[in-house]
Amino acid sequence: MIPLVFGKKFIKDMDKSGALGLHVPAEGGFEGRYQRRLRAAGYTSITLSARGLGDLAAYLRGIHGVRPPHLGKKDYGDGAVGPVYYLPPIISSQLDRLPAKSKGLLVWIIDGKVLSSQEIEYLTVLPSLEPRVKVAVELGSDRVFRWTPLKDALVPA
C-alpha cells in the first residue's frame, strides 16, 4: 500500500533533485516496487552494485580497462597480470539505446554505504552533467523506505 501512496511523490522528488539517497528495509522488497513505479513513469533502469566499481567517473562515463581474474595462472604472453580488456562507458552505451519515449536513464546503485563522500558527491553532480540520467543510491537500512536528495546526504552529521 505504501508505494501506491508515496510512489508519485518519489517520482516527483527524483525529477526535481536528479539524485536521491535511499534508506531501505533490510528484508527488501520495497526497492523493487519503487523501481517498477519509475519504469512505469517512463524511465529505463539499470542496477549496479557499488562494491567493486572502482573509479565511478571512468566506469560510468569513460572507456575503462578491466582485467579478468587470473585464477592463479600466469600468462607470460601478456605480462604477469594478464591482458586488459577495454569496455565502453555504461551510461553512454545505455543512453544510445534508450527508446524514443523514455524519460531517461535511472542508475540504481545498491550497497552505496561503501562509497566515499567524494564518490557520492560525483553521483550528486552526475544528473547536471547528463540531464537524462537520474541516480538512486541505497545508503543504508531503515525500518521504512525513505529518501532524501543525495546532496543532503553529504552534510556531516
Short mmCIF file of C-alpha atoms in Angstrom, two decimals:
data_model
loop_
_atom_site.label_atom_id
_atom_site.label_comp_id
_atom_site.label_asym_id
_atom_site.label_seq_id
_atom_site.Cartn_x
_atom_site.Cartn_y
_atom_site.Cartn_z
CA MET A 1 0.00 0.00 0.00
CA ILE A 2 2.82 2.41 0.83
CA PRO A 3 4.31 2.55 -2.73
CA LEU A 4 0.86 3.40 -4.08
CA VAL A 5 0.63 6.38 -1.74
CA PHE A 6 4.22 7.63 -1.95
CA GLY A 7 5.10 6.50 -5.50
CA LYS A 8 4.12 9.78 -7.14
CA LYS A 9 6.00 11.81 -4.55
CA PHE A 10 9.06 9.63 -5.11
CA ILE A 11 8.89 10.23 -8.87
CA LYS A 12 8.43 13.99 -8.36
CA ASP A 13 11.39 14.13 -5.98
CA MET A 14 13.50 12.13 -8.44
CA ASP A 15 12.60 14.51 -11.28
CA LYS A 16 13.27 17.54 -9.10
CA SER A 17 16.60 16.61 -7.50
CA GLY A 18 18.00 14.13 -10.02
CA ALA A 19 19.80 12.09 -7.36
CA LEU A 20 18.25 10.51 -4.28
CA GLY A 21 19.82 8.81 -1.27
CA LEU A 22 17.72 5.87 -0.11
CA HIS A 23 17.32 4.01 3.15
CA VAL A 24 15.60 0.68 2.58
CA PRO A 25 14.30 -2.03 4.93
CA ALA A 26 16.82 -4.82 5.43
CA GLU A 27 14.37 -7.53 4.40
CA GLY A 28 13.99 -5.91 0.96
CA GLY A 29 11.05 -5.79 -1.39
CA PHE A 30 10.20 -2.09 -1.36
CA GLU A 31 13.01 -1.02 -3.68
CA GLY A 32 11.68 -3.25 -6.45
CA ARG A 33 8.27 -1.66 -6.14
CA TYR A 34 9.71 1.84 -6.42
CA GLN A 35 11.84 0.80 -9.40
CA ARG A 36 8.73 -0.55 -11.05
CA ARG A 37 6.94 2.78 -10.43
CA LEU A 38 9.83 4.67 -12.07
CA ARG A 39 9.82 2.32 -15.06
CA ALA A 40 6.06 2.85 -15.40
CA ALA A 41 6.70 6.63 -15.34
CA GLY A 42 8.94 6.26 -18.41
CA TYR A 43 12.46 5.64 -17.08
CA THR A 44 14.75 2.85 -18.21
CA SER A 45 16.72 1.50 -15.26
CA ILE A 46 19.97 -0.31 -14.65
CA THR A 47 21.04 -1.69 -11.28
CA LEU A 48 24.68 -1.71 -10.20
CA SER A 49 26.42 -2.77 -7.03
CA ALA A 50 28.76 -0.18 -5.51
CA ARG A 51 31.18 -2.90 -4.43
CA GLY A 52 33.99 -3.25 -6.93
CA LEU A 53 33.01 -0.33 -9.17
CA GLY A 54 36.35 1.38 -8.84
CA ASP A 55 36.58 4.86 -10.32
CA LEU A 56 32.97 5.95 -10.84
CA ALA A 57 33.73 8.61 -13.43
CA ALA A 58 35.71 6.19 -15.58
CA TYR A 59 33.24 3.34 -15.15
CA LEU A 60 30.09 5.34 -15.84
CA ARG A 61 31.21 7.92 -18.42
CA GLY A 62 34.58 6.86 -19.85
CA ILE A 63 36.24 3.93 -21.57
CA HIS A 64 37.82 1.84 -18.84
CA GLY A 65 40.13 -1.13 -18.67
CA VAL A 66 39.21 -4.34 -16.87
CA ARG A 67 41.46 -7.24 -16.01
CA PRO A 68 39.79 -10.60 -15.54
CA PRO A 69 40.85 -12.63 -12.50
CA HIS A 70 43.99 -14.63 -13.25
CA LEU A 71 42.85 -17.67 -11.21
CA GLY A 72 46.43 -18.42 -10.17
CA LYS A 73 47.71 -18.94 -13.69
CA LYS A 74 50.46 -16.84 -15.12
CA ASP A 75 50.14 -15.69 -18.70
CA TYR A 76 53.61 -14.93 -19.99
CA GLY A 77 52.45 -13.59 -23.36
CA ASP A 78 50.55 -10.58 -21.96
CA GLY A 79 52.54 -9.98 -18.82
CA ALA A 80 52.38 -11.32 -15.30
CA VAL A 81 48.92 -9.97 -14.52
CA GLY A 82 47.16 -10.75 -17.79
CA PRO A 83 45.52 -8.79 -20.56
CA VAL A 84 43.45 -5.64 -20.19
CA TYR A 85 40.03 -5.55 -21.85
CA TYR A 86 38.59 -2.11 -22.59
CA LEU A 87 34.87 -1.63 -22.07
CA PRO A 88 32.63 1.18 -23.31
CA PRO A 89 31.14 3.64 -20.80
CA ILE A 90 27.99 2.29 -19.15
CA ILE A 91 25.91 5.45 -19.26
CA SER A 92 26.71 6.46 -22.85
CA SER A 93 26.03 2.99 -24.21
CA GLN A 94 22.70 2.82 -22.33
CA LEU A 95 21.64 6.33 -23.39
CA ASP A 96 22.29 5.44 -27.03
CA ARG A 97 19.84 2.54 -26.77
CA LEU A 98 17.02 4.36 -24.95
CA PRO A 99 13.58 4.07 -26.52
CA ALA A 100 12.24 7.25 -28.12
CA LYS A 101 9.50 7.68 -25.49
CA SER A 102 11.81 7.17 -22.50
CA LYS A 103 12.17 10.00 -19.96
CA GLY A 104 15.74 9.00 -19.22
CA LEU A 105 18.05 6.50 -17.58
CA LEU A 106 17.82 5.60 -13.91
CA VAL A 107 21.05 4.32 -12.36
CA TRP A 108 20.11 2.43 -9.16
CA ILE A 109 23.17 1.66 -7.01
CA ILE A 110 22.89 -0.89 -4.21
CA ASP A 111 25.36 -1.11 -1.29
CA GLY A 112 26.03 2.62 -1.54
CA LYS A 113 27.21 2.67 2.06
CA VAL A 114 30.68 1.63 0.85
CA LEU A 115 31.04 4.75 -1.32
CA SER A 116 33.24 7.59 -0.14
CA SER A 117 31.92 11.13 0.23
CA GLN A 118 33.82 12.12 -2.92
CA GLU A 119 32.06 9.38 -4.92
CA ILE A 120 28.68 10.38 -3.52
CA GLU A 121 29.43 13.98 -4.49
CA TYR A 122 30.18 12.84 -8.05
CA LEU A 123 26.86 10.97 -8.17
CA THR A 124 25.15 14.15 -6.95
CA VAL A 125 26.66 16.15 -9.82
CA LEU A 126 26.10 13.44 -12.47
CA PRO A 127 22.48 14.45 -13.34
CA SER A 128 23.65 18.01 -14.06
CA LEU A 129 26.41 16.68 -16.35
CA GLU A 130 23.95 14.45 -18.23
CA PRO A 131 20.34 15.69 -17.79
CA ARG A 132 18.75 12.41 -18.98
CA VAL A 133 20.38 10.47 -16.13
CA LYS A 134 18.83 10.08 -12.67
CA VAL A 135 20.61 8.39 -9.77
CA ALA A 136 19.29 6.45 -6.77
CA VAL A 137 21.82 5.25 -4.19
CA GLU A 138 20.96 2.89 -1.33
CA LEU A 139 22.91 4.45 1.55
CA GLY A 140 21.76 2.25 4.40
CA SER A 141 18.90 0.44 6.02
CA ASP A 142 15.93 1.64 7.98
CA ARG A 143 12.60 0.28 9.18
CA VAL A 144 10.74 2.04 6.38
CA PHE A 145 11.65 3.03 2.84
CA ARG A 146 12.68 6.68 2.92
CA TRP A 147 14.62 9.00 0.65
CA THR A 148 16.35 12.36 0.70
CA PRO A 149 18.12 14.34 -2.00
CA LEU A 150 21.60 12.90 -2.32
CA LYS A 151 23.20 16.32 -1.78
CA ASP A 152 21.67 16.32 1.73
CA ALA A 153 23.41 13.00 2.46
CA LEU A 154 26.78 14.77 2.08
CA VAL A 155 26.14 17.03 5.04
CA PRO A 156 28.15 15.72 8.02
CA ALA A 157 26.04 14.62 10.96
#
